[in-house]
Amino acid sequence: MTTTKDHGLSERLFWGLGSVLVVVYALIPVFWIISLSLKRSADLGDGRFISATVSLEHYQAVFSDPQFPAALWNSIGIAGISTLAAVMLGMFAAYAIVRLEFPGRRLILATALAIAMFPPISIIGPLFNMWRVLGLYDTWFGLILTYMTFTLPLAIWILSAFFRSIPWDLEKAARIDGATPLQAFIKVIVPLAAPGVFTAAILVFMFAWNDFVFAISLTSTNDARTVPAAIAFFTGSSRFEQPTGSIAAASVVVTLPIIIVVLLFQRRIVAGLTTGAVKE
Amino acid sequence: MAEIKLSNISKHFAATIAVEEASFTISDGEFFILVGPSGCGKSTLLNMIVGLEQPTTGEISVDGQVVNELDPKDRNMAMVFQSYALYPHMSVRENMAFPLRLAKLSQQEIDKRVTRAAVVLELEDLLNRKPRALSGGQRQRVAMGRAIVREPKAFLLDEPLSNLDAKLRVQMRTEIARLQRRLGTTTVYVTHDQTEAMTLGDRIAVLYKGRLLQIGTPRELYECPANLFVAGFIGSPTMNFLPARCKDSNLELPLGSMRLSETMSQQVELSEGPVIAAFRPEHLRIVGEKNSPCDGVQFEAQVELVEWLGADLFIYFYATTEGFEAMELPENLDITTRDKDRQLLVARIDPATGIGEGGTVNLCMDVRRLLFFDSSTGERFRQDKSNVISIRHQ
């Protein structure tokens, strides 16, 4: 008895400590940035983990600079639209791949994965030239299109895994119950795939939101420059000053929506939503 | 209410033939069973009737109207799946109302029908639960409820009971039979369980490897199986099979020999393959002092195994088949013919006899009930009044 009890305790201790370690490791940089963003310019170099004084001067500075609110708007618009488009298209593509028999569906999945694995940096040059010729350079659409080439495969993969886990009998039952194929899809399949849709949406949104490489290469003005790219153009208040505080404040501002989105959608990712549909 | 007619229905998948040239008519209000081992094409046949799959060739008509091209949603048939296929994001009430909502019935009518079905199936207290909060038997009833609220032309049930435990299965079996009789709706029921088929069906169609072997009432299938597969598949425990040898009009079995009737011996002589004789376990009885003397083939058997079921006693014993050709029985019958020189047989006897394993008994076989099959085709030889004229004792 005692040995198993000890065993249980040490095991709990191991996992507990491990979790704490991982969380601390992951959150220290985040805390450091928050702390920096709240310091006065004069205290930036004081090396203190927790700021002695709290000031919002960097946040004021960031928002008074016209390029940041514009970049924020660009980021929200571009990431939002690419997420919506990728998930919608991905849903139909994944459904077709899972449910329909047609030649080359494995090929489509494999190609999609191959594209998602392509190193983005290798296509920047050609894209830059193409987008300039096509007039897509420095436009929302230009970035959305670029992001979708990477996020659509991701969405298709995640969603096809989810669709595959939904028993086909449900769809057949709906068809026999009098539903058209579209009604069966919308009323039965989509509600059940909701956790998958949200998972895909979060990942796709994060890809677009956090992207720096495409944003810096394919934009030149406030028309389409997103936050990660805009931060790179921050300058200090004088040429002898690093824009550390502003960058920290801007980083906090762009990280917040991601955290909110994840927390919001996480509730929707209810595990075991499909339990009870069919006998396992 | 509908009469469903299948004419020359075949279904081919890429390289395999799932159903071959099936033709039969399910009459209005009939409880029709499709039975066979897994992979025999029975579910494919059901899917074609409901419209989930298209027949490669042939015609399906309902009440005289060809429905081959009709979408499943327009066929007005209800199906109960083996997996139940309840919509997990909907409550029991919503599940049952779903087909009615799609049919755009008024809310009042929907409520009326759902309540009525819930009362019939004793689901009133569960209407607001989600399927995941239901037991297996309750889920099964909800699936039935979703089928009956529509008042469909036909019910199609695809192994609806195979996910339930044994006791619940028997209980639901009775409930389904009662419900069908009460509603009088044409029902097609797919199962691999011959007991379910025998107890539920008005008529049964036996399928094997995509081919329709025989259609008939449970009694017809049991007493006059058309071929070896049906003989072995229907009935539990399975029929006993023995190799037979025929010379002139004399038929020799490992248990004894007999003289065949003229029609039978003519048929046997015309056939090419060896003959297989078959009889049911209940056509053997113990010969004792109190019983009437044996008017069939009498033999001594050493009991290998005893199964006591309360009302019945099954005794298993071996018959020596040395010198006879090895039998070739259809696959999927679970009858061992591996032993070269002996064949396991079973007899159903009165449990009061109190015979134990290893004991010896004198058994009497009722030769009038013997059936003979042509082992090359598997078909049964047609029979006059009696196959056998006289017995020759060993």
XYZ file of C-alpha atoms in Angstrom:
674
model
C 0.000 0.000 0.000
C 2.618 2.476 1.121
C 4.828 1.841 -1.868
C 2.059 2.567 -4.349
C 1.163 5.672 -2.401
C 4.762 6.868 -2.484
C 4.899 6.039 -6.120
C 1.798 8.127 -6.755
C 3.209 11.050 -4.816
C 6.561 11.098 -6.585
C 4.807 10.780 -9.913
C 2.562 13.720 -9.115
C 5.565 15.707 -7.937
C 7.406 14.917 -11.174
C 4.544 16.037 -13.402
C 3.751 19.048 -11.202
C 7.302 20.331 -11.188
C 7.665 19.620 -14.882
C 4.554 21.622 -15.718
C 5.655 24.556 -13.563
C 9.061 24.526 -15.254
C 7.571 24.573 -18.733
C 5.101 27.325 -17.912
C 7.770 29.504 -16.296
C 10.138 28.930 -19.206
C 7.458 29.907 -21.697
C 6.114 32.906 -19.808
C 9.344 34.656 -18.696
C 9.849 36.397 -22.062
C 6.211 37.458 -22.085
C 6.496 38.916 -18.599
C 9.730 40.598 -19.559
C 8.080 42.319 -22.504
C 5.096 43.399 -20.419
C 7.446 44.699 -17.759
C 9.513 46.613 -20.333
C 6.423 48.145 -21.893
C 5.369 49.542 -18.524
C 8.760 51.095 -17.591
C 9.607 54.725 -18.100
C 12.131 55.363 -20.845
C 14.699 56.278 -18.241
C 14.282 52.949 -16.423
C 14.534 50.690 -19.480
C 18.112 49.739 -18.726
C 17.678 49.143 -15.006
C 17.575 45.391 -15.403
C 14.732 44.946 -12.923
C 12.305 42.139 -13.646
C 9.417 43.947 -12.030
C 9.298 47.594 -12.852
C 9.574 49.987 -9.894
C 7.235 52.514 -11.478
C 4.380 51.894 -13.859
C 3.938 54.219 -16.787
C 1.851 54.037 -19.929
C 4.016 56.462 -21.878
C 5.082 53.851 -24.440
C 1.498 52.878 -25.155
C 0.632 56.550 -25.658
C 3.631 56.946 -27.925
C 2.729 53.876 -29.996
C -0.854 54.963 -30.588
C 0.028 58.602 -31.260
C 2.275 57.456 -34.108
C -0.162 57.197 -37.088
C 1.532 54.147 -38.594
C 0.708 51.823 -35.693
C -3.097 52.108 -35.659
C -3.037 51.722 -39.445
C -0.873 48.603 -39.115
C -3.177 47.219 -36.447
C -6.167 47.696 -38.739
C -4.269 46.031 -41.591
C -3.332 43.112 -39.361
C -6.876 42.579 -38.147
C -8.321 42.835 -41.633
C -5.774 40.717 -43.423
C -5.537 37.985 -40.770
C -9.305 37.948 -40.335
C -10.118 37.668 -44.014
C -7.451 35.059 -44.720
C -8.687 33.005 -41.774
C -12.290 33.182 -42.904
C -11.441 32.349 -46.496
C -9.011 29.569 -45.633
C -11.417 27.890 -43.221
C -14.408 28.156 -45.555
C -12.544 26.861 -48.574
C -10.680 24.328 -46.450
C -13.971 22.994 -45.123
C -15.363 22.262 -48.577
C -12.052 20.882 -49.848
C -11.550 18.652 -46.807
C -15.118 17.390 -46.996
C -14.717 16.517 -50.645
C -11.426 14.750 -50.007
C -12.837 12.696 -47.145
C -16.279 11.883 -48.526
C -15.996 11.693 -52.264
C -14.251 9.101 -54.328
C -12.298 10.810 -57.052
C -8.943 10.087 -58.617
C -6.030 11.998 -57.140
C -7.444 12.842 -53.743
C -4.387 11.448 -52.011
C -2.269 13.484 -54.382
C -4.139 16.647 -53.400
C -3.529 16.005 -49.722
C 0.141 15.238 -50.280
C 0.630 18.292 -52.479
C -1.126 20.465 -49.936
C 1.243 19.256 -47.241
C 4.252 19.801 -49.488
C 3.200 23.391 -50.134
C 2.702 24.046 -46.422
C 6.225 22.804 -45.811
C 7.797 25.059 -48.411
C 10.220 27.504 -46.788
C 8.515 30.893 -47.221
C 11.800 32.717 -47.756
C 12.445 30.765 -50.950
C 9.414 32.173 -52.729
C 9.728 35.773 -51.549
C 11.809 36.909 -54.538
C 9.522 35.581 -57.296
C 6.441 36.678 -55.368
C 7.828 40.201 -55.016
C 8.281 40.481 -58.789
C 4.993 38.813 -59.649
C 2.979 40.906 -57.231
C 4.558 44.101 -58.587
C 3.644 43.152 -62.135
C 0.137 42.096 -61.171
C -0.436 45.180 -59.058
C -0.855 43.124 -55.891
C 2.209 44.596 -54.215
C 1.392 46.491 -51.044
C -2.284 45.520 -51.101
C -4.423 43.544 -48.643
C -5.356 41.089 -51.339
C -1.698 40.441 -52.145
C -0.979 39.407 -48.574
C -4.227 37.480 -48.126
C -3.501 35.456 -51.243
C 0.023 34.721 -50.048
C -1.117 33.684 -46.591
C -3.778 31.438 -48.010
C -1.283 29.390 -49.985
C 0.190 28.399 -46.658
C -2.865 28.352 -44.439
C -5.269 26.574 -46.767
C -3.260 23.318 -46.748
C -3.084 23.530 -42.982
C -6.829 24.040 -42.756
C -7.484 21.173 -45.168
C -5.330 18.822 -43.137
C -6.868 19.679 -39.800
C -10.413 19.642 -41.137
C -10.057 16.429 -43.087
C -8.886 14.731 -39.889
C -12.008 16.024 -38.153
C -14.378 15.079 -40.940
C -12.876 11.638 -40.990
C -13.755 11.201 -37.326
C -17.427 11.992 -37.944
C -19.358 8.786 -38.581
C -20.595 8.664 -42.135
C -23.783 7.030 -40.934
C -24.893 10.411 -39.582
C -24.834 11.918 -43.010
C -26.609 8.947 -44.538
C -29.230 9.163 -41.801
C -29.767 12.844 -42.553
C -30.131 12.135 -46.267
C -32.717 9.443 -45.611
C -34.478 11.726 -43.115
C -35.132 14.031 -46.025
C -32.143 16.368 -46.164
C -30.487 17.537 -49.359
C -26.702 17.000 -49.459
C -26.209 20.672 -48.528
C -28.713 20.496 -45.664
C -27.024 17.358 -44.340
C -23.675 19.130 -44.497
C -24.852 22.316 -42.795
C -27.211 20.858 -40.206
C -25.333 17.750 -39.212
C -21.714 17.735 -40.352
C -20.692 21.345 -39.717
C -21.991 21.493 -36.116
C -20.067 18.330 -35.371
C -16.922 19.591 -37.057
C -17.080 22.855 -35.097
C -14.161 21.953 -32.802
C -12.073 21.251 -35.894
C -13.171 24.453 -37.553
C -12.140 26.468 -34.500
C -8.813 24.678 -34.180
C -8.070 25.366 -37.812
C -9.216 28.966 -37.472
C -6.921 29.625 -34.499
C -3.858 28.157 -36.191
C -4.535 29.892 -39.476
C -5.172 33.208 -37.736
C -1.939 32.924 -35.789
C 0.054 32.216 -38.925
C -1.278 35.315 -40.666
C -1.163 37.481 -37.571
C 2.417 36.637 -36.643
C 3.921 36.574 -40.119
C 6.861 38.884 -40.587
C 8.692 37.661 -43.683
C 5.907 38.222 -46.230
C 4.634 41.354 -44.517
C 8.001 43.097 -44.668
C 8.743 42.004 -48.234
C 5.423 42.538 -49.918
C 4.389 45.862 -48.377
C 5.878 49.317 -48.488
C 3.363 51.716 -46.978
C 0.645 51.917 -44.359
C -1.791 50.665 -47.001
C -1.110 47.031 -46.164
C 1.764 46.904 -43.693
C 0.859 44.671 -40.761
C 1.988 45.102 -37.151
C 4.997 42.764 -37.135
C 6.400 44.642 -40.143
C 5.454 48.036 -38.768
C 7.295 47.331 -35.510
C 10.497 46.969 -37.505
C 10.078 50.534 -38.690
C 9.753 51.954 -35.193
C 12.320 54.582 -34.340
C 13.328 55.948 -30.983
C 12.355 59.466 -29.981
C 15.874 60.548 -30.843
C 18.450 58.937 -33.094
C 20.504 57.983 -30.039
C 17.687 56.079 -28.400
C 16.590 52.486 -28.996
C 12.804 52.148 -29.514
C 12.797 49.310 -26.932
C 9.847 50.612 -24.940
C 7.646 51.229 -27.980
C 8.455 47.838 -29.440
C 7.545 46.202 -26.135
C 4.270 48.107 -25.934
C 3.383 47.298 -29.554
C 4.206 43.637 -28.962
C 1.884 43.502 -25.983
C -0.866 45.139 -28.022
C -0.578 42.583 -30.843
C -0.247 39.609 -28.515
C -3.415 40.428 -26.614
C -5.873 39.660 -29.472
C -4.231 36.278 -30.014
C -4.585 35.397 -26.348
C -8.194 36.587 -26.342
C -9.008 34.655 -29.521
C -7.476 31.461 -28.158
C -9.239 31.762 -24.815
C -12.522 32.515 -26.531
C -12.378 29.685 -29.012
C -10.886 27.239 -26.574
C -14.257 26.972 -24.888
C -15.773 25.936 -28.168
C -13.309 23.130 -28.609
C -15.341 20.799 -26.475
C -13.761 17.429 -26.361
C -16.020 14.514 -27.077
C -18.739 16.489 -28.765
C -19.481 13.500 -30.925
C -19.745 10.959 -28.121
C -23.124 9.279 -28.132
C -23.666 9.578 -31.849
C -22.832 6.006 -32.566
C -21.895 3.076 -30.427
C -18.141 2.871 -30.215
C -47.272 1.317 -46.953
C -45.585 0.006 -49.978
C -44.761 -2.953 -52.101
C -41.079 -3.021 -52.962
C -40.041 -4.889 -56.064
C -36.482 -5.671 -57.095
C -35.842 -6.924 -60.617
C -32.466 -8.305 -61.612
C -30.570 -6.076 -59.236
C -26.786 -6.288 -59.447
C -24.161 -4.165 -57.767
C -20.525 -4.184 -58.764
C -17.775 -2.389 -56.877
C -14.574 -1.947 -58.847
C -13.482 -5.588 -58.966
C -15.955 -7.253 -56.636
C -19.551 -8.216 -57.180
C -21.551 -7.297 -54.100
C -24.974 -8.379 -55.318
C -25.725 -10.493 -58.322
C -29.054 -10.671 -60.130
C -31.347 -10.388 -57.144
C -35.063 -10.410 -57.903
C -37.824 -10.511 -55.331
C -40.913 -8.670 -54.202
C -41.586 -7.511 -50.672
C -45.323 -7.271 -50.278
C -47.139 -4.465 -48.523
C -46.921 -4.707 -44.745
C -44.555 -7.639 -44.795
C -41.709 -8.153 -42.336
C -38.959 -9.205 -44.707
C -35.541 -10.364 -43.547
C -32.268 -10.311 -45.430
C -29.919 -12.708 -43.724
C -26.447 -13.994 -44.442
C -22.878 -13.964 -43.162
C -20.938 -10.699 -43.238
C -19.968 -9.628 -46.729
C -22.851 -11.419 -48.409
C -24.287 -8.210 -49.847
C -27.298 -7.809 -47.579
C -26.431 -4.283 -46.452
C -25.655 -3.255 -50.012
C -29.090 -4.477 -51.022
C -30.671 -2.410 -48.257
C -28.656 0.663 -49.241
C -29.900 0.292 -52.799
C -33.524 0.083 -51.658
C -33.155 3.266 -49.610
C -31.177 5.013 -52.320
C -27.768 5.395 -50.695
C -26.285 3.301 -53.446
C -27.197 2.926 -57.072
C -27.669 -0.538 -58.531
C -25.285 -1.268 -61.410
C -28.059 -2.986 -63.297
C -31.687 -3.771 -62.589
C -34.712 -1.925 -61.385
C -36.152 -1.130 -57.983
C -39.762 -0.087 -57.856
C -41.998 0.976 -55.023
C -45.731 0.557 -55.588
C -45.077 0.069 -59.265
C -43.037 3.240 -59.647
C -39.354 2.873 -60.558
C -37.231 4.657 -57.950
C -33.716 4.015 -59.265
C -33.113 7.694 -59.942
C -34.978 8.983 -56.908
C -32.882 10.725 -54.242
C -32.982 9.059 -50.797
C -34.686 12.148 -49.356
C -37.604 11.715 -51.753
C -38.173 8.012 -51.148
C -39.938 8.505 -47.831
C -38.327 5.498 -46.215
C -36.903 5.436 -42.715
C -33.775 3.617 -41.754
C -32.359 2.453 -38.447
C -28.615 2.018 -38.505
C -26.511 -0.519 -36.662
C -24.674 2.436 -35.114
C -28.051 4.175 -34.468
C -26.609 7.330 -36.118
C -28.267 9.709 -33.689
C -27.321 13.347 -34.156
C -25.092 13.969 -31.127
C -25.637 17.727 -31.017
C -29.412 17.377 -30.828
C -31.597 16.275 -27.928
C -33.810 13.215 -28.222
C -36.745 15.465 -29.099
C -34.763 17.290 -31.799
C -33.479 14.009 -33.158
C -36.995 12.691 -33.615
C -38.270 16.017 -34.941
C -35.464 16.369 -37.482
C -37.125 14.494 -40.377
C -40.409 16.272 -39.674
C -38.738 19.683 -39.700
C -37.141 18.866 -43.031
C -40.554 17.880 -44.312
C -41.714 21.363 -43.194
C -44.533 20.151 -40.973
C -46.197 22.614 -38.612
C -44.745 22.877 -35.096
C -48.035 21.641 -33.709
C -47.984 18.530 -35.876
C -44.316 17.916 -35.053
C -45.009 18.095 -31.311
C -47.988 15.799 -31.658
C -46.095 13.136 -33.574
C -42.959 13.263 -31.406
C -45.032 12.956 -28.249
C -46.980 10.045 -29.677
C -43.822 8.203 -30.689
C -42.234 8.941 -27.321
C -45.210 7.374 -25.562
C -45.100 4.270 -27.752
C -41.378 3.819 -27.152
C -41.412 4.927 -23.505
C -39.091 7.830 -24.125
C -41.174 10.606 -22.497
C -38.705 11.216 -19.676
C -35.692 11.314 -21.962
C -36.866 13.841 -24.545
C -34.511 16.586 -23.420
C -31.419 14.434 -23.063
C -28.564 14.301 -25.514
C -27.733 10.912 -27.046
C -24.484 10.677 -25.072
C -26.518 10.554 -21.838
C -28.499 7.515 -23.000
C -27.868 3.805 -22.599
C -27.524 1.513 -25.586
C -31.106 0.322 -25.406
C -32.424 3.872 -25.085
C -30.397 5.027 -28.092
C -31.830 2.144 -30.046
C -35.345 3.233 -29.127
C -34.640 6.830 -30.120
C -33.436 5.584 -33.494
C -36.685 3.641 -33.837
C -38.603 6.739 -32.781
C -36.937 8.857 -35.430
C -38.011 6.264 -37.954
C -41.652 5.941 -36.936
C -42.506 9.662 -36.529
C -42.287 10.059 -40.285
C -44.944 7.463 -40.962
C -42.773 6.295 -43.854
C -43.596 3.943 -46.688
C -41.129 1.404 -45.366
C -38.782 0.760 -42.464
C -35.302 -0.387 -43.269
C -33.353 -1.795 -40.359
C -29.671 -2.558 -40.708
C -28.629 -4.935 -37.922
C -30.398 -2.737 -35.374
C -29.809 -5.057 -32.440
C -26.245 -6.228 -32.899
C -24.800 -3.578 -30.577
C -26.967 -4.572 -27.638
C -26.181 -7.160 -25.006
C -27.866 -10.537 -25.284
C -30.735 -9.949 -22.897
C -31.641 -6.516 -24.241
C -31.440 -7.886 -27.758
C -34.142 -10.454 -27.076
C -36.292 -7.809 -25.398
C -35.914 -5.305 -28.257
C -36.549 -8.073 -30.754
C -39.982 -8.604 -29.256
C -40.602 -4.865 -29.162
C -39.714 -4.435 -32.823
C -41.958 -7.318 -33.813
C -44.842 -5.851 -31.806
C -44.288 -2.368 -33.206
C -44.193 -3.619 -36.779
C -47.393 -5.591 -36.337
C -49.076 -2.586 -34.791
C -48.017 -0.131 -37.493
C -48.323 -2.598 -40.344
C -45.527 -0.890 -42.252
C -43.473 -2.788 -44.816
C -40.206 -3.623 -43.095
C -36.895 -4.824 -44.453
C -34.585 -6.090 -41.766
C -30.958 -6.990 -42.281
C -29.227 -9.336 -39.885
C -26.513 -11.957 -39.752
C -28.207 -13.668 -36.845
C -30.374 -16.538 -38.004
C -32.273 -16.614 -34.699
C -33.396 -13.010 -35.250
C -34.331 -13.876 -38.791
C -36.368 -16.914 -37.768
C -38.221 -15.189 -34.940
C -39.023 -11.902 -36.671
C -39.544 -12.593 -40.327
C -42.693 -13.228 -42.286
C -40.322 -14.235 -45.040
C -36.565 -14.587 -45.121
C -34.127 -14.186 -47.995
C -30.803 -15.951 -47.496
C -27.858 -14.309 -49.225
C -24.433 -15.779 -49.691
C -21.541 -14.198 -51.558
C -23.836 -11.724 -53.287
C -26.256 -14.366 -54.485
C -29.812 -14.874 -53.363
C -29.968 -18.534 -52.351
C -33.509 -18.971 -51.145
C -36.552 -16.990 -50.115
C -39.223 -18.461 -47.923
C -41.012 -18.472 -44.621
C -38.892 -19.455 -41.625
C -40.558 -22.857 -41.696
C -39.797 -23.467 -45.346
C -36.168 -22.569 -44.877
C -35.860 -24.777 -41.837
C -37.632 -27.813 -43.217
C -36.840 -27.618 -46.909
C -33.546 -25.782 -47.384
C -32.779 -25.509 -51.090
C -29.068 -26.007 -50.721
C -26.226 -26.848 -48.374
C -25.608 -23.268 -47.294
C -29.178 -22.550 -46.252
C -29.334 -25.933 -44.519
C -26.226 -25.171 -42.502
C -26.996 -21.514 -41.854
C -30.542 -21.826 -40.586
C -31.046 -23.589 -37.294
C -29.072 -23.720 -34.086
C -27.221 -25.917 -33.408
C -26.465 -26.453 -37.069
C -27.716 -29.314 -39.134
C -25.640 -32.500 -39.163
C -23.892 -33.321 -42.418
C -22.540 -36.705 -43.439
C -20.860 -37.956 -46.595
C -22.841 -40.629 -48.443
C -22.033 -43.272 -51.033
C -24.505 -44.475 -53.591
C -24.476 -47.782 -55.393
C -27.437 -48.892 -57.459
C -30.329 -47.721 -55.337
C -28.440 -48.244 -52.123
C -27.271 -45.278 -50.110
C -24.561 -45.874 -47.568
C -24.035 -43.489 -44.698
C -21.350 -43.796 -42.021
C -24.195 -44.615 -39.628
C -25.984 -47.220 -41.725
C -27.375 -47.847 -45.175
C -30.778 -47.605 -46.808
C -32.616 -48.121 -50.057
C -33.567 -44.964 -51.913
C -36.874 -44.272 -53.612
C -36.884 -44.449 -57.383
C -37.050 -40.691 -58.063
C -34.303 -40.014 -55.580
C -31.958 -42.666 -56.884
C -32.482 -41.396 -60.426
C -31.440 -37.920 -59.378
C -28.493 -39.176 -57.390
C -27.273 -41.235 -60.318
C -27.500 -38.223 -62.630
C -25.420 -36.035 -60.357
C -21.693 -35.949 -60.739
C -20.371 -35.181 -57.290
C -20.682 -37.250 -54.148
C -23.852 -37.052 -52.086
C -24.123 -35.308 -48.729
C -26.852 -36.333 -46.316
C -28.145 -33.936 -43.685
C -30.478 -34.079 -40.726
C -31.452 -31.846 -37.800
C -30.262 -32.583 -34.240
C -33.874 -33.191 -33.157
C -34.238 -36.001 -35.665
C -32.109 -38.216 -33.491
C -33.538 -39.834 -30.392
C -32.360 -42.187 -27.740
C -33.446 -45.805 -27.986
C -34.163 -47.199 -24.583
C -36.250 -49.849 -22.945
C -39.184 -47.545 -22.346
C -39.174 -45.952 -25.786
C -40.706 -47.338 -28.904
C -38.276 -49.390 -31.027
C -36.278 -47.621 -33.691
C -37.810 -47.601 -37.156
C -34.892 -45.727 -38.678
C -31.162 -46.212 -38.534
C -29.962 -47.225 -35.133
C -26.385 -46.780 -34.014
C -24.214 -46.508 -30.963
C -22.522 -43.218 -30.133
C -19.899 -42.222 -27.610
C -20.677 -38.839 -26.110
C -17.821 -36.344 -26.517
C -19.449 -33.225 -25.115
C -22.713 -32.339 -23.418
C -24.488 -28.976 -23.501
C -27.275 -28.638 -21.015
C -29.642 -25.717 -21.662
C -32.347 -26.509 -19.160
C -35.115 -27.473 -21.530
C -32.773 -29.123 -24.003
C -29.747 -31.335 -23.884
C -27.331 -31.395 -26.784
C -24.919 -34.266 -27.041
C -21.995 -34.154 -29.432
C -20.438 -37.324 -30.804
C -18.257 -38.465 -33.665
C -19.288 -40.601 -36.623
C -16.510 -42.518 -38.325
C -16.335 -41.540 -41.984
C -13.458 -43.751 -42.977
C -13.740 -44.852 -46.581
C -16.049 -41.985 -47.518
C -15.029 -39.052 -49.629
C -14.281 -35.866 -47.677
C -17.199 -33.415 -47.708
C -16.845 -29.952 -49.107
C -19.212 -27.652 -47.280
C -19.622 -23.928 -47.979
C -17.381 -21.578 -46.011
C -18.773 -19.399 -43.208
C -20.781 -22.252 -41.765
C -18.474 -22.968 -38.845
C -18.698 -26.694 -39.373
C -15.406 -28.479 -38.999
C -14.654 -31.072 -41.607
C -10.972 -31.014 -40.799
C -10.908 -34.472 -39.270
C -10.379 -36.833 -42.112
C -11.899 -39.938 -40.667
C -14.620 -38.641 -38.412
C -17.350 -36.024 -38.360
C -18.774 -34.279 -35.297
C -22.546 -34.650 -35.001
C -25.028 -33.316 -32.520
C -28.279 -34.686 -31.162
C -30.981 -32.882 -29.251
C -32.426 -35.123 -26.612
C -34.575 -35.069 -23.514
C -32.517 -33.639 -20.614
C -34.134 -36.128 -18.255
C -31.961 -38.879 -19.740
C -29.016 -37.634 -17.723
C -26.245 -38.692 -20.033
C -22.742 -37.541 -19.177
C -19.614 -36.989 -21.212
C -17.834 -40.204 -22.144
C -21.023 -42.258 -21.857
C -22.414 -44.437 -24.596
C -25.923 -44.178 -26.011
C -27.985 -45.907 -28.626
C -29.410 -43.348 -31.020
C -32.104 -43.677 -33.619
C -32.136 -41.521 -36.740
C -35.428 -40.639 -38.371
C -34.604 -41.404 -42.006
C -37.798 -39.831 -43.318
C -36.325 -36.475 -42.346
C -33.017 -37.038 -44.121
C -32.174 -34.520 -46.830
C -29.763 -35.249 -49.656
C -27.562 -32.706 -51.368
C -25.463 -32.803 -54.485
C -22.089 -31.701 -53.166
C -20.873 -30.492 -56.567
C -23.669 -27.914 -56.923
C -24.711 -27.703 -53.289
C -28.356 -28.102 -54.375
C -30.791 -30.379 -52.623
C -32.194 -33.319 -54.540
C -35.891 -32.865 -55.077
C -37.950 -35.147 -53.009
C -41.166 -37.098 -53.405
C -43.040 -38.247 -50.366
C -40.083 -40.096 -48.999
C -36.493 -40.416 -50.091
C -35.977 -43.712 -48.474
C -37.866 -46.935 -48.961
C -36.297 -49.274 -46.479
C -33.496 -49.488 -43.991
C -30.770 -52.048 -44.101
C -29.330 -52.679 -40.719
C -25.619 -52.955 -40.347
